[in-house]
Coordinates of C-alpha atoms and ligand atoms in Angstrom, one line a residue:
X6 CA 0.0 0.0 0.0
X7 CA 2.8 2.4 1.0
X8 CA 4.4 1.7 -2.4
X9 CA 1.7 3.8 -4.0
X10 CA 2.7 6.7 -2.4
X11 CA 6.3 6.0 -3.1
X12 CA 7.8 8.7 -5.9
X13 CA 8.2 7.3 -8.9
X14 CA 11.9 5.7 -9.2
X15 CA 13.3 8.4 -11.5
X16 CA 11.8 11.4 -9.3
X17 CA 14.9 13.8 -9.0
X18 CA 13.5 16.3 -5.9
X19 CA 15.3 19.8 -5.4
X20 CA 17.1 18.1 -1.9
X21 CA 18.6 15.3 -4.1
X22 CA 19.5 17.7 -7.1
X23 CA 21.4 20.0 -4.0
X24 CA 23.2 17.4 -2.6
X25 CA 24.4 15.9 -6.1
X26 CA 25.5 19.1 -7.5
X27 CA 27.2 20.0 -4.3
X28 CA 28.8 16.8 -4.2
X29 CA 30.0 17.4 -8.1
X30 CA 31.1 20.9 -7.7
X31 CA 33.4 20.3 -4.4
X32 CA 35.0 17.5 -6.3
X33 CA 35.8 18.8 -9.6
X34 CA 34.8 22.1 -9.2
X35 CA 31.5 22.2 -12.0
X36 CA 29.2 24.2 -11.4
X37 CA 25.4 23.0 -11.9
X38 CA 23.0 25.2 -11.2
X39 CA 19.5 24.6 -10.8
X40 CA 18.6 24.7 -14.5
X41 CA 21.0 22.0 -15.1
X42 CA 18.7 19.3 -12.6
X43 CA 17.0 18.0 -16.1
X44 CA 20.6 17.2 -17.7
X45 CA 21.8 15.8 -14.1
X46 CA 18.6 13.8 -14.4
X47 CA 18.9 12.6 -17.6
X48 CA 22.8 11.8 -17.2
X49 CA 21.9 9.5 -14.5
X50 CA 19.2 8.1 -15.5
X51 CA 21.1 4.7 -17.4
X52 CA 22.5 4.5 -13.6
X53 CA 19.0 4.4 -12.0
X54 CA 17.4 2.5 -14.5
X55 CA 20.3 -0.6 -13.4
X56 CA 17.1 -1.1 -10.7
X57 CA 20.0 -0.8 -7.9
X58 CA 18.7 2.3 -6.3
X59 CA 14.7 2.9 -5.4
X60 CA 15.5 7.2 -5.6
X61 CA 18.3 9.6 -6.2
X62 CA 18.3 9.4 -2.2
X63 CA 19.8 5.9 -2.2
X64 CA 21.9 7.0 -5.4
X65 CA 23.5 9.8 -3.7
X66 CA 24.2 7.9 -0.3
X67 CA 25.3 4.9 -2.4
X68 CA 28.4 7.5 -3.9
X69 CA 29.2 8.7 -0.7
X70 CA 29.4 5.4 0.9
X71 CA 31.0 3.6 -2.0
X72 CA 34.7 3.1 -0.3
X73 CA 36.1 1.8 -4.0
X74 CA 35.7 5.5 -5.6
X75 CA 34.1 3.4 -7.9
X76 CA 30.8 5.0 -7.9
X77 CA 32.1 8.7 -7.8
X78 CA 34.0 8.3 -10.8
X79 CA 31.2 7.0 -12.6
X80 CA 29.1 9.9 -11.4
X81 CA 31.8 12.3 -12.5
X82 CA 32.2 10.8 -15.7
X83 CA 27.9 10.8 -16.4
X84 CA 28.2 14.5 -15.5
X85 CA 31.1 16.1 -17.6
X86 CA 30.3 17.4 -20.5
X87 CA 33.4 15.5 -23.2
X88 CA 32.2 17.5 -26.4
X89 CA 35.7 17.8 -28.7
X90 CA 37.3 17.6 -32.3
X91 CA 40.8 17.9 -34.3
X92 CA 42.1 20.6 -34.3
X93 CA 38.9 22.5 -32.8
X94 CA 39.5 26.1 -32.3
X95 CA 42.1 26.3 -35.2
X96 CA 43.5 29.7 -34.4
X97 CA 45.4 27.9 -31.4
X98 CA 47.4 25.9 -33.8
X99 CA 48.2 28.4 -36.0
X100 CA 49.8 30.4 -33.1
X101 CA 51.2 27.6 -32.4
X102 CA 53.0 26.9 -35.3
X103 CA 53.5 30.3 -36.4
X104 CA 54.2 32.4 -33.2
X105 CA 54.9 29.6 -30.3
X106 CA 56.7 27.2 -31.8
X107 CA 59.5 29.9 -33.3
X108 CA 60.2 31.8 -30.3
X109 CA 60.2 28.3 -28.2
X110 CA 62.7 27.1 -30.9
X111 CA 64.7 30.4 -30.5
X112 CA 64.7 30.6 -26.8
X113 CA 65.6 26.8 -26.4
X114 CA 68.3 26.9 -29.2
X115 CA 71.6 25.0 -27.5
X116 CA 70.1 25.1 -23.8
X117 CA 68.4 21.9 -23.9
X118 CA 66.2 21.9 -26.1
X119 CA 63.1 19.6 -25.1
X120 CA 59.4 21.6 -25.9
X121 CA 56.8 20.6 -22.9
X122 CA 52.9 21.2 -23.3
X123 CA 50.1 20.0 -21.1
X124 CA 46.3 19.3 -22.5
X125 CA 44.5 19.6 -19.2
X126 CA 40.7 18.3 -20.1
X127 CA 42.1 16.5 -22.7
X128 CA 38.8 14.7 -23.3
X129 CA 39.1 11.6 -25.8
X130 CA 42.4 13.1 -27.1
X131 CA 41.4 14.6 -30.7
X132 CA 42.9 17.6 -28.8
X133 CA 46.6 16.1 -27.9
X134 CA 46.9 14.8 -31.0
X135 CA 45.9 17.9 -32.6
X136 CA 49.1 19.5 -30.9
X137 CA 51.4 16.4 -31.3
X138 CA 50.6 17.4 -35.2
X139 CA 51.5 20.4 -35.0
X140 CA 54.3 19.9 -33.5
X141 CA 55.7 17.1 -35.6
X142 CA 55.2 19.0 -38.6
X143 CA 56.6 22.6 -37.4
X144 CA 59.5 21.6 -36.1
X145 CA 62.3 22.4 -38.4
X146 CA 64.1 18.7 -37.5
X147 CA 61.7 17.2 -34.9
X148 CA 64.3 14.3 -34.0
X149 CA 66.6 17.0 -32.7
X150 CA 63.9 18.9 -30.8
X151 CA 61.8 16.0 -28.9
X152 CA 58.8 17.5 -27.0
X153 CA 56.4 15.6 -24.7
X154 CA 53.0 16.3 -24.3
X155 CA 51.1 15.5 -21.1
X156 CA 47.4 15.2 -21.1
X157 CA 44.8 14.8 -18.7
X158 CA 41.1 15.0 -17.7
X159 CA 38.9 13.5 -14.7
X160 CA 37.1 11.3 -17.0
X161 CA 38.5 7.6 -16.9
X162 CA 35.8 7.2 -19.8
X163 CA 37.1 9.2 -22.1
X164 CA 40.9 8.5 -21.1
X165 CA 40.2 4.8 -22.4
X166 CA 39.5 6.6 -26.0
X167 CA 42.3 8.8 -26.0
X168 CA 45.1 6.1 -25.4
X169 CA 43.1 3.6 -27.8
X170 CA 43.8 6.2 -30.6
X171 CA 40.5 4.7 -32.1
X172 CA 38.4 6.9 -33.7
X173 CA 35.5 6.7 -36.6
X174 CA 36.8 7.7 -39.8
X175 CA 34.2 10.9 -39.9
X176 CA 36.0 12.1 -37.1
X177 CA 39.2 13.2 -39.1
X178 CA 37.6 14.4 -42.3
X179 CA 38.6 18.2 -41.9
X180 CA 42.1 16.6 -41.6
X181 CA 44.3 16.9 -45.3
X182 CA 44.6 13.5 -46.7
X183 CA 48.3 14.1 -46.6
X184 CA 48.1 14.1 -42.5
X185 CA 46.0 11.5 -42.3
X186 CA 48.0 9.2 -44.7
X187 CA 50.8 10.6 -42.4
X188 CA 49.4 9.6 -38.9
X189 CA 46.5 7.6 -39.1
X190 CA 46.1 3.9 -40.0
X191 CA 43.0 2.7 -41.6
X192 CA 41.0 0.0 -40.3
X193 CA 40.0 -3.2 -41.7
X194 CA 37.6 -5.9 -41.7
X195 CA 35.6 -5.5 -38.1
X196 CA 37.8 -1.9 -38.2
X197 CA 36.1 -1.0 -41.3
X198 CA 35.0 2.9 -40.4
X199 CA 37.7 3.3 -37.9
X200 CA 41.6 5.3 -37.6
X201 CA 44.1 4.6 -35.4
X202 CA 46.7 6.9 -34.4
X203 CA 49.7 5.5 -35.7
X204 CA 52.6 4.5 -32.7
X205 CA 55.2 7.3 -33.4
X206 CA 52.6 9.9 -32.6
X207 CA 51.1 8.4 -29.7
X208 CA 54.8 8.0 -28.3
X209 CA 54.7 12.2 -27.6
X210 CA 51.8 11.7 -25.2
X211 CA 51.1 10.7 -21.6
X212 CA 47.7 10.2 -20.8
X213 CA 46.5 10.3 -17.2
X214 CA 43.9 10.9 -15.5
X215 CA 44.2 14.4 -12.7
X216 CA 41.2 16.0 -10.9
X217 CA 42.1 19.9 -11.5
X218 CA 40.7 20.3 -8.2
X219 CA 43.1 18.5 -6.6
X220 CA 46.7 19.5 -6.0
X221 CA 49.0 19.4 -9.1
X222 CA 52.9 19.4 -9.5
X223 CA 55.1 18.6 -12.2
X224 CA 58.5 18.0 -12.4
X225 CA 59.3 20.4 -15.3
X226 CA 57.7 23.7 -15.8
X227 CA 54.9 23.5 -19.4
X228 CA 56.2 25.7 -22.0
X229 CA 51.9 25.9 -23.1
X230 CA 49.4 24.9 -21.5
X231 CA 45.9 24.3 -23.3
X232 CA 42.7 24.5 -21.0
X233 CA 40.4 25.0 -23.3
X234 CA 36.8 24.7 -23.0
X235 CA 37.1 23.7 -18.9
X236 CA 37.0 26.2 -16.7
X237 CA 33.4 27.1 -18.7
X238 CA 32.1 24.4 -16.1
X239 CA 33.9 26.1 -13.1
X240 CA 32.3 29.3 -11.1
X241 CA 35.5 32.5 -10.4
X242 CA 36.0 30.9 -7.7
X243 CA 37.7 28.1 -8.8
X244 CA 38.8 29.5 -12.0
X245 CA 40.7 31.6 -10.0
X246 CA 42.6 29.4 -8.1
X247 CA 42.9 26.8 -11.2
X248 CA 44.4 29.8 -13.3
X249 CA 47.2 30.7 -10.6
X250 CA 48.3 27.2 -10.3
X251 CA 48.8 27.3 -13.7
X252 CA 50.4 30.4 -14.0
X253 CA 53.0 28.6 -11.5
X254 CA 53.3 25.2 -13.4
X255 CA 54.1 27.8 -16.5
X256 CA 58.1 28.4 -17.8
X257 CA 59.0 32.0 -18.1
X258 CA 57.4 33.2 -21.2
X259 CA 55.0 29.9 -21.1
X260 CA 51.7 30.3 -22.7
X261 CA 48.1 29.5 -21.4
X262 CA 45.5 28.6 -24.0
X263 CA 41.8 28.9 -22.7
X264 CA 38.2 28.2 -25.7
X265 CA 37.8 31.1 -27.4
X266 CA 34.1 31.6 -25.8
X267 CA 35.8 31.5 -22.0
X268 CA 37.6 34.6 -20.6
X269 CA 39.6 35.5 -18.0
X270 CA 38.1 38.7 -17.2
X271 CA 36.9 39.0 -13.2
X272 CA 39.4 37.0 -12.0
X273 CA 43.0 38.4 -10.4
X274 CA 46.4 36.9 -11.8
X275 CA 49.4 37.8 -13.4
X276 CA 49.5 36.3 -16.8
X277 CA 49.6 39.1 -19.8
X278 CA 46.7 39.0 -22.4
X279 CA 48.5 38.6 -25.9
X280 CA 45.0 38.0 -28.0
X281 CA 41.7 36.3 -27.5
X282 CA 42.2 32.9 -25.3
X283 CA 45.7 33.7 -25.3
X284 CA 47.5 34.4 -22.1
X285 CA 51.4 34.7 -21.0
X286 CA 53.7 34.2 -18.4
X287 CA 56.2 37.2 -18.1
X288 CA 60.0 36.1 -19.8
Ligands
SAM9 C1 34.3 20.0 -23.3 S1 35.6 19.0 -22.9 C2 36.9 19.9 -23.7 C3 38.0 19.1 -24.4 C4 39.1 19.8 -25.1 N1 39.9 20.6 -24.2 C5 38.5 20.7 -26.2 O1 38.5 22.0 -26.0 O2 38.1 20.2 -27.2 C6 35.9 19.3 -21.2 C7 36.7 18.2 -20.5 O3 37.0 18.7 -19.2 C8 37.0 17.6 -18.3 N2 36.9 18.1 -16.9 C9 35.8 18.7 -16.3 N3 36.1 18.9 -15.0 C10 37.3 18.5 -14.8 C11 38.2 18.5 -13.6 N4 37.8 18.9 -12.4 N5 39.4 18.0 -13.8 C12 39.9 17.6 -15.0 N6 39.1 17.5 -16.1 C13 37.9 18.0 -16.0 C14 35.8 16.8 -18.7 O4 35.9 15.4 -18.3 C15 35.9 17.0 -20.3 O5 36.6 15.9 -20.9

Protein backbone atom coordinates (compact mmCIF):
# COMPACT_ATOMS: atom_id res chain seq x y z
CA UNK A 1 0.00 0.00 0.00
CA UNK A 2 2.76 2.45 0.98
CA UNK A 3 4.40 1.70 -2.41
CA UNK A 4 1.69 3.80 -3.99
CA UNK A 5 2.74 6.70 -2.44
CA UNK A 6 6.29 6.01 -3.12
CA UNK A 7 7.76 8.69 -5.93
CA UNK A 8 8.16 7.34 -8.87
CA UNK A 9 11.86 5.73 -9.19
CA UNK A 10 13.28 8.42 -11.46
CA UNK A 11 11.84 11.36 -9.29
CA UNK A 12 14.88 13.79 -8.99
CA UNK A 13 13.48 16.29 -5.92
CA UNK A 14 15.28 19.82 -5.36
CA UNK A 15 17.14 18.05 -1.91
CA UNK A 16 18.58 15.34 -4.12
CA UNK A 17 19.52 17.66 -7.07
CA UNK A 18 21.37 19.98 -4.00
CA UNK A 19 23.20 17.36 -2.61
CA UNK A 20 24.36 15.91 -6.08
CA UNK A 21 25.48 19.11 -7.54
CA UNK A 22 27.17 20.01 -4.31
CA UNK A 23 28.80 16.80 -4.19
CA UNK A 24 30.01 17.44 -8.06
CA UNK A 25 31.09 20.88 -7.71
CA UNK A 26 33.42 20.25 -4.36
CA UNK A 27 34.97 17.45 -6.32
CA UNK A 28 35.79 18.81 -9.63
CA UNK A 29 34.78 22.05 -9.20
CA UNK A 30 31.46 22.23 -11.96
CA UNK A 31 29.15 24.21 -11.37
CA UNK A 32 25.42 22.95 -11.85
CA UNK A 33 22.95 25.22 -11.24
CA UNK A 34 19.52 24.58 -10.77
CA UNK A 35 18.64 24.75 -14.52
CA UNK A 36 20.98 21.96 -15.11
CA UNK A 37 18.71 19.25 -12.55
CA UNK A 38 16.97 17.99 -16.06
CA UNK A 39 20.61 17.21 -17.70
CA UNK A 40 21.75 15.80 -14.13
CA UNK A 41 18.59 13.77 -14.41
CA UNK A 42 18.94 12.64 -17.64
CA UNK A 43 22.79 11.77 -17.20
CA UNK A 44 21.92 9.48 -14.46
CA UNK A 45 19.22 8.10 -15.52
CA UNK A 46 21.09 4.75 -17.41
CA UNK A 47 22.53 4.52 -13.60
CA UNK A 48 18.99 4.39 -11.99
CA UNK A 49 17.39 2.46 -14.47
CA UNK A 50 20.31 -0.64 -13.44
CA UNK A 51 17.12 -1.06 -10.72
CA UNK A 52 19.95 -0.85 -7.90
CA UNK A 53 18.66 2.30 -6.30
CA UNK A 54 14.65 2.95 -5.45
CA UNK A 55 15.47 7.19 -5.56
CA UNK A 56 18.26 9.55 -6.21
CA UNK A 57 18.28 9.39 -2.17
CA UNK A 58 19.81 5.86 -2.21
CA UNK A 59 21.90 6.98 -5.44
CA UNK A 60 23.46 9.76 -3.66
CA UNK A 61 24.22 7.95 -0.33
CA UNK A 62 25.35 4.95 -2.40
CA UNK A 63 28.43 7.47 -3.93
CA UNK A 64 29.21 8.72 -0.74
CA UNK A 65 29.36 5.44 0.87
CA UNK A 66 30.99 3.58 -2.02
CA UNK A 67 34.74 3.05 -0.25
CA UNK A 68 36.14 1.76 -3.99
CA UNK A 69 35.66 5.49 -5.64
CA UNK A 70 34.12 3.36 -7.93
CA UNK A 71 30.80 5.04 -7.94
CA UNK A 72 32.08 8.69 -7.80
CA UNK A 73 34.00 8.31 -10.77
CA UNK A 74 31.18 7.01 -12.60
CA UNK A 75 29.07 9.92 -11.43
CA UNK A 76 31.76 12.27 -12.46
CA UNK A 77 32.16 10.76 -15.72
CA UNK A 78 27.93 10.83 -16.43
CA UNK A 79 28.23 14.54 -15.51
CA UNK A 80 31.13 16.07 -17.61
CA UNK A 81 30.33 17.36 -20.54
CA UNK A 82 33.37 15.46 -23.15
CA UNK A 83 32.15 17.53 -26.40
CA UNK A 84 35.72 17.85 -28.69
CA UNK A 85 37.33 17.60 -32.34
CA UNK A 86 40.80 17.88 -34.26
CA UNK A 87 42.05 20.60 -34.29
CA UNK A 88 38.93 22.45 -32.80
CA UNK A 89 39.45 26.10 -32.34
CA UNK A 90 42.07 26.34 -35.19
CA UNK A 91 43.46 29.68 -34.44
CA UNK A 92 45.38 27.85 -31.43
CA UNK A 93 47.42 25.91 -33.83
CA UNK A 94 48.18 28.41 -36.02
CA UNK A 95 49.84 30.43 -33.08
CA UNK A 96 51.17 27.57 -32.43
CA UNK A 97 52.98 26.92 -35.31
CA UNK A 98 53.52 30.33 -36.40
CA UNK A 99 54.18 32.36 -33.15
CA UNK A 100 54.95 29.63 -30.27
CA UNK A 101 56.74 27.16 -31.82
CA UNK A 102 59.51 29.89 -33.35
CA UNK A 103 60.21 31.79 -30.28
CA UNK A 104 60.24 28.26 -28.16
CA UNK A 105 62.67 27.10 -30.87
CA UNK A 106 64.70 30.40 -30.45
CA UNK A 107 64.72 30.63 -26.80
CA UNK A 108 65.61 26.79 -26.35
CA UNK A 109 68.34 26.89 -29.23
CA UNK A 110 71.57 24.99 -27.52
CA UNK A 111 70.06 25.06 -23.77
CA UNK A 112 68.36 21.94 -23.95
CA UNK A 113 66.15 21.87 -26.09
CA UNK A 114 63.07 19.60 -25.13
CA UNK A 115 59.43 21.55 -25.86
CA UNK A 116 56.80 20.57 -22.93
CA UNK A 117 52.94 21.17 -23.26
CA UNK A 118 50.11 20.02 -21.08
CA UNK A 119 46.31 19.25 -22.53
CA UNK A 120 44.55 19.58 -19.19
CA UNK A 121 40.65 18.27 -20.12
CA UNK A 122 42.08 16.50 -22.74
CA UNK A 123 38.83 14.67 -23.25
CA UNK A 124 39.12 11.63 -25.84
CA UNK A 125 42.36 13.08 -27.10
CA UNK A 126 41.41 14.56 -30.69
CA UNK A 127 42.93 17.60 -28.83
CA UNK A 128 46.60 16.05 -27.92
CA UNK A 129 46.94 14.76 -31.00
CA UNK A 130 45.86 17.91 -32.59
CA UNK A 131 49.13 19.46 -30.86
CA UNK A 132 51.44 16.42 -31.34
CA UNK A 133 50.60 17.40 -35.20
CA UNK A 134 51.54 20.36 -35.04
CA UNK A 135 54.29 19.92 -33.51
CA UNK A 136 55.65 17.12 -35.59
CA UNK A 137 55.22 19.00 -38.62
CA UNK A 138 56.57 22.60 -37.42
CA UNK A 139 59.52 21.65 -36.05
CA UNK A 140 62.27 22.40 -38.43
CA UNK A 141 64.09 18.66 -37.47
CA UNK A 142 61.71 17.18 -34.87
CA UNK A 143 64.30 14.32 -34.02
CA UNK A 144 66.62 16.96 -32.69
CA UNK A 145 63.90 18.91 -30.81
CA UNK A 146 61.84 16.05 -28.90
CA UNK A 147 58.78 17.51 -27.05
CA UNK A 148 56.40 15.64 -24.69
CA UNK A 149 52.99 16.29 -24.31
CA UNK A 150 51.06 15.52 -21.15
CA UNK A 151 47.37 15.17 -21.12
CA UNK A 152 44.81 14.85 -18.67
CA UNK A 153 41.08 14.95 -17.74
CA UNK A 154 38.86 13.46 -14.72
CA UNK A 155 37.09 11.27 -16.97
CA UNK A 156 38.54 7.60 -16.91
CA UNK A 157 35.76 7.17 -19.85
CA UNK A 158 37.10 9.19 -22.08
CA UNK A 159 40.94 8.53 -21.13
CA UNK A 160 40.23 4.84 -22.41
CA UNK A 161 39.54 6.56 -26.02
CA UNK A 162 42.32 8.75 -26.02
CA UNK A 163 45.10 6.05 -25.41
CA UNK A 164 43.15 3.63 -27.78
CA UNK A 165 43.79 6.17 -30.61
CA UNK A 166 40.48 4.73 -32.10
CA UNK A 167 38.44 6.87 -33.71
CA UNK A 168 35.48 6.71 -36.59
CA UNK A 169 36.80 7.69 -39.77
CA UNK A 170 34.19 10.89 -39.92
CA UNK A 171 36.00 12.11 -37.08
CA UNK A 172 39.20 13.22 -39.06
CA UNK A 173 37.58 14.44 -42.26
CA UNK A 174 38.60 18.16 -41.91
CA UNK A 175 42.14 16.57 -41.60
CA UNK A 176 44.35 16.91 -45.35
CA UNK A 177 44.56 13.47 -46.67
CA UNK A 178 48.25 14.05 -46.57
CA UNK A 179 48.13 14.12 -42.53
CA UNK A 180 46.00 11.53 -42.25
CA UNK A 181 48.01 9.17 -44.70
CA UNK A 182 50.75 10.60 -42.40
CA UNK A 183 49.41 9.64 -38.90
CA UNK A 184 46.51 7.55 -39.09
CA UNK A 185 46.13 3.93 -40.05
CA UNK A 186 42.96 2.71 -41.64
CA UNK A 187 40.97 0.04 -40.33
CA UNK A 188 40.01 -3.23 -41.74
CA UNK A 189 37.62 -5.92 -41.67
CA UNK A 190 35.61 -5.55 -38.09
CA UNK A 191 37.75 -1.91 -38.24
CA UNK A 192 36.10 -0.98 -41.30
CA UNK A 193 35.00 2.92 -40.44
CA UNK A 194 37.65 3.29 -37.90
CA UNK A 195 41.57 5.31 -37.57
CA UNK A 196 44.13 4.62 -35.45
CA UNK A 197 46.69 6.85 -34.42
CA UNK A 198 49.74 5.53 -35.65
CA UNK A 199 52.58 4.46 -32.73
CA UNK A 200 55.20 7.27 -33.43
CA UNK A 201 52.55 9.94 -32.61
CA UNK A 202 51.08 8.37 -29.68
CA UNK A 203 54.77 8.04 -28.32
CA UNK A 204 54.68 12.18 -27.64
CA UNK A 205 51.85 11.66 -25.21
CA UNK A 206 51.11 10.70 -21.55
CA UNK A 207 47.70 10.21 -20.81
CA UNK A 208 46.52 10.30 -17.18
CA UNK A 209 43.91 10.88 -15.51
CA UNK A 210 44.18 14.36 -12.65
CA UNK A 211 41.21 16.05 -10.91
CA UNK A 212 42.10 19.88 -11.54
CA UNK A 213 40.71 20.29 -8.20
CA UNK A 214 43.15 18.48 -6.59
CA UNK A 215 46.68 19.46 -5.97
CA UNK A 216 49.04 19.35 -9.06
CA UNK A 217 52.88 19.35 -9.49
CA UNK A 218 55.13 18.61 -12.23
CA UNK A 219 58.53 18.00 -12.36
CA UNK A 220 59.32 20.36 -15.32
CA UNK A 221 57.68 23.68 -15.84
CA UNK A 222 54.95 23.49 -19.37
CA UNK A 223 56.18 25.69 -22.00
CA UNK A 224 51.87 25.85 -23.09
CA UNK A 225 49.39 24.90 -21.55
CA UNK A 226 45.95 24.31 -23.28
CA UNK A 227 42.65 24.49 -21.01
CA UNK A 228 40.43 25.01 -23.29
CA UNK A 229 36.80 24.73 -23.03
CA UNK A 230 37.12 23.67 -18.86
CA UNK A 231 36.97 26.19 -16.72
CA UNK A 232 33.41 27.07 -18.70
CA UNK A 233 32.11 24.42 -16.07
CA UNK A 234 33.89 26.13 -13.08
CA UNK A 235 32.31 29.34 -11.09
CA UNK A 236 35.48 32.48 -10.43
CA UNK A 237 35.95 30.88 -7.66
CA UNK A 238 37.71 28.12 -8.78
CA UNK A 239 38.80 29.49 -12.04
CA UNK A 240 40.65 31.60 -9.98
CA UNK A 241 42.60 29.38 -8.10
CA UNK A 242 42.94 26.79 -11.24
CA UNK A 243 44.43 29.84 -13.34
CA UNK A 244 47.20 30.71 -10.64
CA UNK A 245 48.31 27.23 -10.29
CA UNK A 246 48.75 27.31 -13.75
CA UNK A 247 50.42 30.40 -13.96
CA UNK A 248 53.01 28.64 -11.53
CA UNK A 249 53.28 25.22 -13.40
CA UNK A 250 54.11 27.77 -16.47
CA UNK A 251 58.13 28.36 -17.81
CA UNK A 252 58.99 32.01 -18.10
CA UNK A 253 57.37 33.15 -21.19
CA UNK A 254 55.01 29.93 -21.06
CA UNK A 255 51.74 30.28 -22.68
CA UNK A 256 48.08 29.52 -21.37
CA UNK A 257 45.55 28.64 -24.02
CA UNK A 258 41.77 28.95 -22.71
CA UNK A 259 38.18 28.15 -25.65
CA UNK A 260 37.80 31.11 -27.37
CA UNK A 261 34.14 31.62 -25.76
CA UNK A 262 35.80 31.53 -22.01
CA UNK A 263 37.55 34.63 -20.56
CA UNK A 264 39.58 35.51 -18.02
CA UNK A 265 38.05 38.65 -17.18
CA UNK A 266 36.90 39.01 -13.24
CA UNK A 267 39.37 36.98 -11.96
CA UNK A 268 43.01 38.39 -10.36
CA UNK A 269 46.41 36.91 -11.82
CA UNK A 270 49.42 37.84 -13.39
CA UNK A 271 49.53 36.27 -16.84
CA UNK A 272 49.65 39.08 -19.79
CA UNK A 273 46.70 38.96 -22.39
CA UNK A 274 48.48 38.57 -25.91
CA UNK A 275 45.02 38.01 -27.95
CA UNK A 276 41.69 36.29 -27.51
CA UNK A 277 42.24 32.90 -25.28
CA UNK A 278 45.73 33.74 -25.34
CA UNK A 279 47.49 34.45 -22.15
CA UNK A 280 51.43 34.69 -21.02
CA UNK A 281 53.71 34.19 -18.45
CA UNK A 282 56.22 37.24 -18.11
CA UNK A 283 60.04 36.11 -19.79
C1 LIG B 1 34.26 20.00 -23.29
S1 LIG B 1 35.64 18.98 -22.92
C2 LIG B 1 36.94 19.94 -23.66
C3 LIG B 1 37.96 19.07 -24.38
C4 LIG B 1 39.08 19.85 -25.11
N1 LIG B 1 39.90 20.58 -24.17
C5 LIG B 1 38.53 20.74 -26.18
O1 LIG B 1 38.53 21.96 -26.00
O2 LIG B 1 38.07 20.23 -27.20
C6 LIG B 1 35.86 19.31 -21.17
C7 LIG B 1 36.68 18.25 -20.47
O3 LIG B 1 37.03 18.72 -19.17
C8 LIG B 1 37.02 17.62 -18.29
N2 LIG B 1 36.90 18.10 -16.89
C9 LIG B 1 35.81 18.66 -16.29
N3 LIG B 1 36.07 18.91 -15.01
C10 LIG B 1 37.34 18.51 -14.78
C11 LIG B 1 38.19 18.50 -13.62
N4 LIG B 1 37.78 18.94 -12.45
N5 LIG B 1 39.45 18.01 -13.76
C12 LIG B 1 39.88 17.56 -14.97
N6 LIG B 1 39.13 17.53 -16.08
C13 LIG B 1 37.88 18.01 -15.99
C14 LIG B 1 35.83 16.80 -18.75
O4 LIG B 1 35.94 15.44 -18.33
C15 LIG B 1 35.91 16.96 -20.27
O5 LIG B 1 36.59 15.89 -20.89
Amino acid sequence: MLDAYRLPQEEMTDADFKKISGLVYDLCGINLNEGKKELVKARLGKRMRSGQFQSFRDYYQYVVQDQTGQELIHLLDSISTNFTSFFREQKHFDYLQSDLLPALIARKKGKGNKIILWSAGCSSGEEPYSIAITLSEALPSPENWPFKIVATDLSSKVLKIAASGIYPHERIRTISPALTKKYFLKGENSWQGYVKVKEPLKKYIDFKRLNLMEPFSFPEPFDCIFCRNVMIYFDKKVQTSLVNRFYDSLSKGGVLLIGHSESLTGIQHRLRYVRPAIYQKEK
